[in-house]
Tab-separated table of C-alpha atoms in Angstrom:
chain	number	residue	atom	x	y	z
A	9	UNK	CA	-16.361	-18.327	3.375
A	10	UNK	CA	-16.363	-14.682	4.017
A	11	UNK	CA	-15.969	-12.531	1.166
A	12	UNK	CA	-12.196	-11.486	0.016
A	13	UNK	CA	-13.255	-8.384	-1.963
A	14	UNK	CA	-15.221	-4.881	-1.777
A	15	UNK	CA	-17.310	-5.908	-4.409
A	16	UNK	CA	-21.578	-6.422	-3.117
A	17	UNK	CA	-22.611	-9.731	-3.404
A	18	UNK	CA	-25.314	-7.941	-5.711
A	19	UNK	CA	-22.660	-9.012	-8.577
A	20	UNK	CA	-23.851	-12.916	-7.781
A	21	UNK	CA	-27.519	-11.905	-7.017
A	22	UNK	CA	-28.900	-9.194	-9.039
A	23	UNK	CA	-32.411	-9.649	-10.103
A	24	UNK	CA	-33.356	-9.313	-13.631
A	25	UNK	CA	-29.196	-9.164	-14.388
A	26	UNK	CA	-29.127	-11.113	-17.591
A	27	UNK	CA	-32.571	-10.658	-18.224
A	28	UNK	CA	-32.605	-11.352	-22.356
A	29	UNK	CA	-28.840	-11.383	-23.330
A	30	UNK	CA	-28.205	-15.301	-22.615
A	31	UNK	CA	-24.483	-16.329	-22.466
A	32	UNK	CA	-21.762	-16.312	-25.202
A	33	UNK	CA	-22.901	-20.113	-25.493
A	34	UNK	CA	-25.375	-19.307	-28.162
A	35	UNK	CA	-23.384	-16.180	-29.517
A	36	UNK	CA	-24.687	-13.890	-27.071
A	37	UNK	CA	-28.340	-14.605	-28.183
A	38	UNK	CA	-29.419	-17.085	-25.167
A	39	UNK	CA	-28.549	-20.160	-22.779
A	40	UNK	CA	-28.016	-20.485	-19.597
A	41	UNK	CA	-23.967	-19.812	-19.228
A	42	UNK	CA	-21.582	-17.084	-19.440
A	43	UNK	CA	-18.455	-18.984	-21.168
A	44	UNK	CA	-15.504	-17.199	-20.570
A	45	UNK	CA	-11.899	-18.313	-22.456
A	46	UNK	CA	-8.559	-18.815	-20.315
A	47	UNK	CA	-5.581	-18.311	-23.206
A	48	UNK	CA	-2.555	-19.376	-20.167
A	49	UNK	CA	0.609	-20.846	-20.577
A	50	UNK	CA	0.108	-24.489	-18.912
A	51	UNK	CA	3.379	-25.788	-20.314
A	52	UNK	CA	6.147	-24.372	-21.670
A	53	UNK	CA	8.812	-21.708	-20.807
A	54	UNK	CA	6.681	-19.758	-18.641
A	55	UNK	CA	4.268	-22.548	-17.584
A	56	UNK	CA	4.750	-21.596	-13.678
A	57	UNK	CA	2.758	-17.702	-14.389
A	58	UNK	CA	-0.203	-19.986	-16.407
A	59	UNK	CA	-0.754	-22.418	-13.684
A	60	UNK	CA	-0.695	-19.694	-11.154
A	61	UNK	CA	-3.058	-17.443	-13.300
A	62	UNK	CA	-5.319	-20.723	-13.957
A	63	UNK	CA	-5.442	-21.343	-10.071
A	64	UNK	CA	-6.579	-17.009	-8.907
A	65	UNK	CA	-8.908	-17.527	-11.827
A	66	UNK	CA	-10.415	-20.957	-10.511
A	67	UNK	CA	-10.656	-19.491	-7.066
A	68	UNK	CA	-12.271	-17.036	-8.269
A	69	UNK	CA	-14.989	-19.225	-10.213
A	70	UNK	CA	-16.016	-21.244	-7.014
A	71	UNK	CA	-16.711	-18.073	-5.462
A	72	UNK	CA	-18.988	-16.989	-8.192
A	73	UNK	CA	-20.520	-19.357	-9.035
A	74	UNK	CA	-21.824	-20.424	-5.635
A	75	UNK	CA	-24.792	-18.094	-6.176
A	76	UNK	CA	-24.231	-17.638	-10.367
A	77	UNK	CA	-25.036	-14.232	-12.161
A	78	UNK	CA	-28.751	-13.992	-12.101
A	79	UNK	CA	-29.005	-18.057	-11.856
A	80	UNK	CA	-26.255	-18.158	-14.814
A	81	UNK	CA	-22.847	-20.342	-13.899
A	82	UNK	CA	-19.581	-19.106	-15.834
A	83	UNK	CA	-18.311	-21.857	-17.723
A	84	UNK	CA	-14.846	-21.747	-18.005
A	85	UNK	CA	-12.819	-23.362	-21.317
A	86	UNK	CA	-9.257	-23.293	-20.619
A	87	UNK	CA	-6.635	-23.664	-23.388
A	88	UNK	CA	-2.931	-24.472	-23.424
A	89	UNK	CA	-0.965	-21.783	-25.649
A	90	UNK	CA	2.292	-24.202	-24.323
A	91	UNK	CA	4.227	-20.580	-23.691
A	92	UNK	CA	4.178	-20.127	-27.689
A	93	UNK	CA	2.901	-16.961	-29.460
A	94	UNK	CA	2.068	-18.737	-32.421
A	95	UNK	CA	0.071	-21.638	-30.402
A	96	UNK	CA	-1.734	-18.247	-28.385
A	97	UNK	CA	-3.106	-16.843	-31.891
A	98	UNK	CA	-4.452	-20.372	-32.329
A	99	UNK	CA	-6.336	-21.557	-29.782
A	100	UNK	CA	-7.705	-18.097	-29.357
A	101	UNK	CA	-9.148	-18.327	-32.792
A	102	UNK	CA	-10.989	-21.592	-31.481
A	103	UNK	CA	-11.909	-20.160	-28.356
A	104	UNK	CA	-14.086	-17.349	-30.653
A	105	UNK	CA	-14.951	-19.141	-33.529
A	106	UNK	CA	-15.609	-22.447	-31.613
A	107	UNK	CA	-16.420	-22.349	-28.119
A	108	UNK	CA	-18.443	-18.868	-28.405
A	109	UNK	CA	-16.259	-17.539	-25.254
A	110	UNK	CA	-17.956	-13.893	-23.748
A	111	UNK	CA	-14.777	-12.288	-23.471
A	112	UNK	CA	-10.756	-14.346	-22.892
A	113	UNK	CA	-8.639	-14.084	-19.999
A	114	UNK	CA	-4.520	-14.334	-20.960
A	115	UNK	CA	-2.329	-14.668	-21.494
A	116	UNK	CA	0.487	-14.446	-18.867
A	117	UNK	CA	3.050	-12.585	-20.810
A	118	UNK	CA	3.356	-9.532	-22.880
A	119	UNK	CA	4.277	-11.849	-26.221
A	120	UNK	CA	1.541	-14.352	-26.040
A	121	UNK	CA	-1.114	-11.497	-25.331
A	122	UNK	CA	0.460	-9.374	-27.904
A	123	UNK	CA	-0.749	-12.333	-29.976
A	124	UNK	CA	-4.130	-12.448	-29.734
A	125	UNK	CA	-4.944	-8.634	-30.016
A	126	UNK	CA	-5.939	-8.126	-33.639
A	127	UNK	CA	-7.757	-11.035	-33.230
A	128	UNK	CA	-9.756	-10.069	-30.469
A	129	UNK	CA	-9.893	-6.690	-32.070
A	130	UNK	CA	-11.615	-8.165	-35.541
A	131	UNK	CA	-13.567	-10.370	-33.852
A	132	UNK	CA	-14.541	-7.503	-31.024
A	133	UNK	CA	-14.341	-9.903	-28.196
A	134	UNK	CA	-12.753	-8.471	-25.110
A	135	UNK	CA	-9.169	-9.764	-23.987
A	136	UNK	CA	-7.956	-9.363	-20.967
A	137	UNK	CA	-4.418	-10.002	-19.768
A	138	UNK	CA	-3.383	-10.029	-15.793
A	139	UNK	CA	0.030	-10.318	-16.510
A	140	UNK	CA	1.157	-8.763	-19.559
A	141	UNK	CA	3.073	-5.553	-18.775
A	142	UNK	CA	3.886	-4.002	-22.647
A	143	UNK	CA	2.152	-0.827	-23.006
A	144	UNK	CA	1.712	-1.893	-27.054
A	145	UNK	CA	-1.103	-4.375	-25.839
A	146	UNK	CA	-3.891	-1.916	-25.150
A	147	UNK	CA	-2.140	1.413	-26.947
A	148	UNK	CA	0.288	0.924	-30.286
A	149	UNK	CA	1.120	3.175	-32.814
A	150	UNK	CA	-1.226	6.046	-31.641
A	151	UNK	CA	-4.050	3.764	-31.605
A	152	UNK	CA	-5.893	2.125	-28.943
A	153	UNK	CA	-6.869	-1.427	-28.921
A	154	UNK	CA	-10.324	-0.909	-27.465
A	155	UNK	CA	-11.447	-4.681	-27.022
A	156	UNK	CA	-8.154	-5.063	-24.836
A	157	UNK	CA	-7.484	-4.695	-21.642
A	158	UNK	CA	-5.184	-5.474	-18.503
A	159	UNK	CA	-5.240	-6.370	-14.505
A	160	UNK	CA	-1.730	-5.386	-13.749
A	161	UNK	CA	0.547	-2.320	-14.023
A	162	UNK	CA	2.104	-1.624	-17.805
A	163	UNK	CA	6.160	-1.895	-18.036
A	164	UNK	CA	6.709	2.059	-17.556
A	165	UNK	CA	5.441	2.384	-14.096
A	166	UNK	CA	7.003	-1.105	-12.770
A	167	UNK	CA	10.607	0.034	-14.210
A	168	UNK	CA	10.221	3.630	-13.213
A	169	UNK	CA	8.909	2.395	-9.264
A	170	UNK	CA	12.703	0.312	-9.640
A	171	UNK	CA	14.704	2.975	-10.537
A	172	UNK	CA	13.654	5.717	-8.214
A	173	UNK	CA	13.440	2.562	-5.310
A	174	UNK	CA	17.436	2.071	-6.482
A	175	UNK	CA	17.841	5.314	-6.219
A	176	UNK	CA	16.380	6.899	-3.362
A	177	UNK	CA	16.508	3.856	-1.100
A	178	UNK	CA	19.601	1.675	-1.927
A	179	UNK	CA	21.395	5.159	-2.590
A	180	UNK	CA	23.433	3.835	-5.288
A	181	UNK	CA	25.077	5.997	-8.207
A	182	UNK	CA	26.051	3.082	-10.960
A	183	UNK	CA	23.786	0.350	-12.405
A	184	UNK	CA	24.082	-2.270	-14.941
A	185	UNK	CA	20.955	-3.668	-17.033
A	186	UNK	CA	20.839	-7.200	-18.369
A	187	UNK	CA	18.556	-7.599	-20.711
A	188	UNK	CA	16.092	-10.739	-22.313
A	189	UNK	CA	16.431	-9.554	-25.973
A	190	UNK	CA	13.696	-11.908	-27.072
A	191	UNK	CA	11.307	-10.454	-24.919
A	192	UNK	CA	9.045	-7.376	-24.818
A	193	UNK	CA	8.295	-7.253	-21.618
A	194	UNK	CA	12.482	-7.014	-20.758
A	195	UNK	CA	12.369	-4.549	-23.089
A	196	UNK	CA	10.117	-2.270	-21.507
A	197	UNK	CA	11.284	-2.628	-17.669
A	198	UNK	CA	14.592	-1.853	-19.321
A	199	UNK	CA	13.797	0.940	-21.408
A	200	UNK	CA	11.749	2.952	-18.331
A	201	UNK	CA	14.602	1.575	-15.860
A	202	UNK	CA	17.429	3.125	-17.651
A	203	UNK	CA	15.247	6.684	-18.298
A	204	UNK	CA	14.227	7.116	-14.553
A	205	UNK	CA	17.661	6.082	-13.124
A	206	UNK	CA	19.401	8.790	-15.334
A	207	UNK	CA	16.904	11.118	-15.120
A	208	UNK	CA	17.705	10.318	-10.902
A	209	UNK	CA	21.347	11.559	-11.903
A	210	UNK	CA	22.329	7.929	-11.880
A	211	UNK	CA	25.240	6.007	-14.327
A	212	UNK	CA	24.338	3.358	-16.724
A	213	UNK	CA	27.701	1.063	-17.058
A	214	UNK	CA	27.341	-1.784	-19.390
A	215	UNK	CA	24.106	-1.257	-21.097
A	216	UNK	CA	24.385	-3.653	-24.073
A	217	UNK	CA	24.643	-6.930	-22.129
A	218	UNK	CA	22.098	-9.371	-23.086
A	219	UNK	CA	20.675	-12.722	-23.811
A	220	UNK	CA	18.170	-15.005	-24.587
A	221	UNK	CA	15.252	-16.794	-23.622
A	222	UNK	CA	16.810	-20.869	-23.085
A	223	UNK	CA	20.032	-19.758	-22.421
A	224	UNK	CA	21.672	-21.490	-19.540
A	225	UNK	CA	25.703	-19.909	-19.263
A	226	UNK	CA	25.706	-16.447	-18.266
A	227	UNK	CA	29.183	-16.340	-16.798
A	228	UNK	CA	30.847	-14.570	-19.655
A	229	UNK	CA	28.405	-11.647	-19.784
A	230	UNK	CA	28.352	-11.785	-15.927
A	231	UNK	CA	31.896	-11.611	-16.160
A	232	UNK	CA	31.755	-8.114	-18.141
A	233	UNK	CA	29.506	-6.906	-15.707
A	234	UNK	CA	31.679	-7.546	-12.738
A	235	UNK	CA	34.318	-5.841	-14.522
A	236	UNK	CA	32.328	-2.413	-14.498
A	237	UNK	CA	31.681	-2.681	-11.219
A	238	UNK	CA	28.163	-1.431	-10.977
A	239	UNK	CA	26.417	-1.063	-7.057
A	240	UNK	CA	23.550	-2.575	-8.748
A	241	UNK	CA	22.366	-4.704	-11.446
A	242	UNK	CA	18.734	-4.668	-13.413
A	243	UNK	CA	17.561	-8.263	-14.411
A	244	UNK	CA	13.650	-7.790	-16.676
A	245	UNK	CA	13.728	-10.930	-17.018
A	246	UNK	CA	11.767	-14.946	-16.534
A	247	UNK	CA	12.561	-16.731	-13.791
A	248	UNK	CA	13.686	-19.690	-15.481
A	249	UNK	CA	16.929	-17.742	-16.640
A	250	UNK	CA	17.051	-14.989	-14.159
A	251	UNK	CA	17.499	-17.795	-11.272
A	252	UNK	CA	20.728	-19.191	-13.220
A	253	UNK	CA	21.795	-15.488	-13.933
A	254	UNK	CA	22.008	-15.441	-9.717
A	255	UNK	CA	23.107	-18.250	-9.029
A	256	UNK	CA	26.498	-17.659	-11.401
A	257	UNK	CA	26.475	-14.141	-10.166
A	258	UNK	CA	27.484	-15.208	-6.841
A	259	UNK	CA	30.177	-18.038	-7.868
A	260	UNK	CA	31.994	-15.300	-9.534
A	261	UNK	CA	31.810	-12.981	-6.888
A	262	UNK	CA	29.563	-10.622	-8.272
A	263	UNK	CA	27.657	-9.635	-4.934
A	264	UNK	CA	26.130	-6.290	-5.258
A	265	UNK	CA	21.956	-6.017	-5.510
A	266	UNK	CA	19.845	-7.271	-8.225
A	267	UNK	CA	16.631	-6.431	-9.006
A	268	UNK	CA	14.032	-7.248	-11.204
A	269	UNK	CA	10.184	-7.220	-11.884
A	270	UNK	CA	6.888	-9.903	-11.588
A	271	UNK	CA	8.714	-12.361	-14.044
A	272	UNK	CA	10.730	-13.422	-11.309
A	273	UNK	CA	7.539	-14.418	-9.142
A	274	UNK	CA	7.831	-18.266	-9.465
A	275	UNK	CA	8.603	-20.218	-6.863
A	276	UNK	CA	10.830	-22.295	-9.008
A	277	UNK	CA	12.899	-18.813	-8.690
A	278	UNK	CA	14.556	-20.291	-5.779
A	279	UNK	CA	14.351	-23.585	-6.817
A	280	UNK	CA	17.163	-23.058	-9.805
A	281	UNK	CA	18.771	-20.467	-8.219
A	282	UNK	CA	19.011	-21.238	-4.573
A	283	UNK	CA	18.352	-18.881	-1.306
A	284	UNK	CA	21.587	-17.850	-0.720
A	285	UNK	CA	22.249	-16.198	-4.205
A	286	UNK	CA	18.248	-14.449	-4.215
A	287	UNK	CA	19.749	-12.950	-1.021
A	288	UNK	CA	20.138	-9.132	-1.730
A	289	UNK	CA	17.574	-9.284	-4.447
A	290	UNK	CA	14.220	-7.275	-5.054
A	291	UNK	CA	11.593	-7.281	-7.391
A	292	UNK	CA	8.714	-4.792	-8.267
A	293	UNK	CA	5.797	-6.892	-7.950
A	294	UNK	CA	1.389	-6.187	-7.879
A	295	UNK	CA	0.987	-7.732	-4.258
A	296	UNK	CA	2.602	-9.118	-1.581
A	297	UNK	CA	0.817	-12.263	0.978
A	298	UNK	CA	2.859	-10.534	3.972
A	299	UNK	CA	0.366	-7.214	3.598
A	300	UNK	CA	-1.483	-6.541	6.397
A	301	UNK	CA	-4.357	-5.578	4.574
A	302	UNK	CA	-7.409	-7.428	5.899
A	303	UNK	CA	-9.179	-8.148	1.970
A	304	UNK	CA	-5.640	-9.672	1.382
A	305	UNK	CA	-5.246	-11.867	4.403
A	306	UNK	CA	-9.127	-12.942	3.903
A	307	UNK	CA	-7.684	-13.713	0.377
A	308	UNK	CA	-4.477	-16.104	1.390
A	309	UNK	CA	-6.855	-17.642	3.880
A	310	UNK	CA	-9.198	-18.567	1.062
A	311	UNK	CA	-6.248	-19.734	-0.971
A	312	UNK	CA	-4.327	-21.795	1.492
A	313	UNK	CA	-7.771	-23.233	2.300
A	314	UNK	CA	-8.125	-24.373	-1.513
A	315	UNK	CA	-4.852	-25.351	-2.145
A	316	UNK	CA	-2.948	-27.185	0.371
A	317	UNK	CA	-2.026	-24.352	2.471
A	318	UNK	CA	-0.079	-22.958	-0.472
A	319	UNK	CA	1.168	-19.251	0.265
A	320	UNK	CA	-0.401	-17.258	-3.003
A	321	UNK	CA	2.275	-15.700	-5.376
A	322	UNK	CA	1.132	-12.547	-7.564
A	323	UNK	CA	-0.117	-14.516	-10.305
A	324	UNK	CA	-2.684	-16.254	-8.356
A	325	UNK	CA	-3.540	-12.655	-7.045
A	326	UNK	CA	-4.072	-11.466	-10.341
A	327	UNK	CA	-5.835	-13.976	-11.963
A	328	UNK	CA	-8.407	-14.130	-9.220
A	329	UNK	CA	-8.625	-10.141	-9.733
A	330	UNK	CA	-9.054	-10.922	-13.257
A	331	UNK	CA	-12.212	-12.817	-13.094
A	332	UNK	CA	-13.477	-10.547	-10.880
A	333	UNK	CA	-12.789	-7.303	-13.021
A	334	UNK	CA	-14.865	-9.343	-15.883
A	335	UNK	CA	-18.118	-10.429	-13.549
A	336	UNK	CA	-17.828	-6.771	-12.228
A	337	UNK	CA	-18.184	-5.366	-16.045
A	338	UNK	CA	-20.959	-8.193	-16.844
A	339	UNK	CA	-22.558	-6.728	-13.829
A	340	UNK	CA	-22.614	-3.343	-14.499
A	341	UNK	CA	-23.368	-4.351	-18.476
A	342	UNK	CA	-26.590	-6.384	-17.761
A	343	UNK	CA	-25.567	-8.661	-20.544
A	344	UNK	CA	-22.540	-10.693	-21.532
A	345	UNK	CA	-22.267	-9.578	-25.112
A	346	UNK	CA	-18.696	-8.788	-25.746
A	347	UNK	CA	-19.703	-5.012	-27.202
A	348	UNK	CA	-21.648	-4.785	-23.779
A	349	UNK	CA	-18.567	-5.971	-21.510
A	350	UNK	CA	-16.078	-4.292	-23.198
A	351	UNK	CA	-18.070	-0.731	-22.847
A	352	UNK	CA	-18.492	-1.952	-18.855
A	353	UNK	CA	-14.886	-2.899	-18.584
A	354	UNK	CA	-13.537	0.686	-20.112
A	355	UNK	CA	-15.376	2.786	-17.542
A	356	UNK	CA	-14.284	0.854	-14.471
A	357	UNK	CA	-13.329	2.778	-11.977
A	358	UNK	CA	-12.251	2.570	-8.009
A	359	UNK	CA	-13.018	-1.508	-8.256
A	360	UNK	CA	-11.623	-2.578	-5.029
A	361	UNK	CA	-9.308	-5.989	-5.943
A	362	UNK	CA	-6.596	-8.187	-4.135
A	363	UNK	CA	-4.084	-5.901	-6.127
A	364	UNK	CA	-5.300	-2.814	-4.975
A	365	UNK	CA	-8.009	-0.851	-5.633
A	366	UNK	CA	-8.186	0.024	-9.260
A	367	UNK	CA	-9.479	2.627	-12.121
A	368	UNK	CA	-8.584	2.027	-15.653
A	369	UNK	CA	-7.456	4.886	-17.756
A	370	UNK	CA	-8.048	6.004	-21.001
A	371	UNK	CA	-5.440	3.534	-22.779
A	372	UNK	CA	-7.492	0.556	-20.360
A	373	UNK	CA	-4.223	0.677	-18.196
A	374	UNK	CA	-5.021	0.584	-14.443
A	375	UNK	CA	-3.859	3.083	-12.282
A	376	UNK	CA	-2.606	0.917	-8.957
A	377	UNK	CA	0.126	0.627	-6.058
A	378	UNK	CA	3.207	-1.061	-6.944
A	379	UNK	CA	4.970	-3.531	-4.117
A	380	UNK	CA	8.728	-3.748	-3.781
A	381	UNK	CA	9.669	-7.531	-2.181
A	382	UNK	CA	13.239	-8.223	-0.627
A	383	UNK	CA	14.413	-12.466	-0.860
A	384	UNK	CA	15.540	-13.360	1.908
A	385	UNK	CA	16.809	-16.592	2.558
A	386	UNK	CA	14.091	-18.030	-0.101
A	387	UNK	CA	11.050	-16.112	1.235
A	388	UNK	CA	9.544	-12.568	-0.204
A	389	UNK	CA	9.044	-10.119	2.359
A	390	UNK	CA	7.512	-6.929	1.867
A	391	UNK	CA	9.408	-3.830	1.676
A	392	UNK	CA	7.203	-1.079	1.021
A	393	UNK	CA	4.274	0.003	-1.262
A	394	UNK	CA	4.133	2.443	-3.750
A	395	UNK	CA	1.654	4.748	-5.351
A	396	UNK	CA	1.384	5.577	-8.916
């Protein structure tokens, strides 16, 4: 299979690589794998972003391990945090006090990550999330979280890239925002939305609409919405709700543009919602399949070829980048002791990935494109790319 990314193959062949720092197996002190924690959702809510994550991340492992790191396999140990933040703090305890992971990939979103950062902090193992967009998760309070890190773009950017796209391409003046109260990562796209479309000279009208993750009747607050007759309406939201939040859109007539961010990447999207009422619908997102890029093509190839000839979805893009981020900083480490990866993973820089070719900053944020995707008729298609 020919190689998806810019990274050498000397990352599954360097000599003398682990030479005397064994595998987090043994506690960093010897063996003969590198075991590496998956924290995902696998049921639950949000169980659609896990099983994506889970499959990038397994793609991913074949490729690695083919070769191995220096003769060293990564052993994966994948846990179930059932799209509960209390069930993430738990089975990440047992994934470091346990299992004896390296470092833990997850979770998928910004609540069950947000979970697991003071204990990867206290236990200095390195966490890494590919889908969790709250800035607090690497940088809270004035202090940075220095065993944490991310694949994908933080809340700011994504919202900001929506309200200047609103703005400057679908030319409209007036906007409502709907908002997931019981979610961070709604209340970050919404926080940067509303800034940049004001500071665009653009109208908020009905600000303080909002729900909550489970519910299923929006028509009321829809309703309201209609009434204010905004060109536009911002959805941060989960697919699970955001597809019913459509789909009663359009029964009461309420036909203008919608947009949201990567939590409405799910196929099952279109499943609750149906095509006709994603019509006129965008969403910032970290990828699109329909890029002509040739590493991304090589990757979809790779993917369909895996998995049925299943199109891959931004999760499975991320989570494969994920892994690869990790065996890049146990690379350039020579060891997989957490202290050593999570020095590697902080100075990362122009790392060329699925997403796009990436440099972490000084809060371990990358610095990346952004794609914008238009639904039409049930299918993504990609509208334009955008650089930080």
């Amino acid at each position: 299979m020919k190689k998806i990314l810019g990274i050498s193959m000397s990352l599954l062949l360097s000599a003398g690589l682990m030479a005397g720092c064994g595998g987090a197996k043994s506690g960093g002190k010897g063996g003969d794998e590198i075991v590496i924690g998956a924290n995902l959702e696998l049921s639950g809510g949000v169980a659609s972003y896990g099983q994506s994550i889970l499959e990038g991340v397994n793609l991913a492992l074949d490729e690695i391990n083919k070769e191995g790191i220096d003769g060293k396999k990564i052993k994966l140990i994948k846990v179930d945090n059932k799209s509960d933040a209390a069930e993430a703090t738990s089975v990440a305890t047992k994934l470091i006090d346990k299992d004896k992971v390296s470092a833990i990939i997850g979770a998928a979103t910004s609540t069950n990550t947000l979970a697991q950062v003071q204990i990867a902090q206290g236990k200095k193992i390195p966490l890494i999330t590919p889908t969790g967009t709250s800035p607090t998760i690497t940088f809270d309070k004035g202090k940075l979280n220095d065993f944490v890190f991310r694949t994908c773009f933080i809340d700011p950017f994504q919202g900001t890239v929506a309200a200047n796209f609103a703005s400057n391409e679908l030319k409209v003046k007036t906007a409502s925002i709907l908002i997931d109260s019981s979610s961070d990562y709604a209340k970050g796209l919404a926080a940067a939305f509303k800034e940049a479309f004001e500071k665009n000279g653009g109208t908020i009208v009905g600000n303080d609409e909002a729900y909550v993750q489970k519910d299923t009747d929006f028509r009321s607050t829809l309703t309201r919405i209609k009434s204010k007759n905004p060109e536009f309406v911002f959805v941060p939201g989960y697919y699970e709700e955001v597809g019913l939040i459509l789909k009663q859109a359009r029964e009461i007539g309420l036909n203008v543009p919608f947009m949201g961010g990567d939590g409405w990447d799910s196929p099952k999207l279109i499943e609750i919602g149906g095509k006709e009422a994603t019509n006129n619908t965008y969403i910032t997102n970290h990828y699109s399949s329909r890029d002509s890029d040739a590493k991304i093509q090589d990757f979809v190839k790779a993917f369909k070829a895996k998995y049925k000839d299943k199109t891959p979805d931004a999760f499975n893009a991320l989570g494969y980048d994920t892994l690869y981020l990790l065996a890049d900083a146990i690379k350039r480490a020579g060891s997989s002791e957490p202290e050593k990866i999570q020095k590697a993973l902080a100075e990362t820089k122009e790392l060329d990935l699925i997403s796009g070719k990436m440099t972490l900053d000084e809060n371990h944020n990358p610095i990346k494109s952004a794609t914008i995707l238009k639904f039409v008729d049930g299918e993504q298609k990609f509208e334009a790319k955008i650089n930080p």
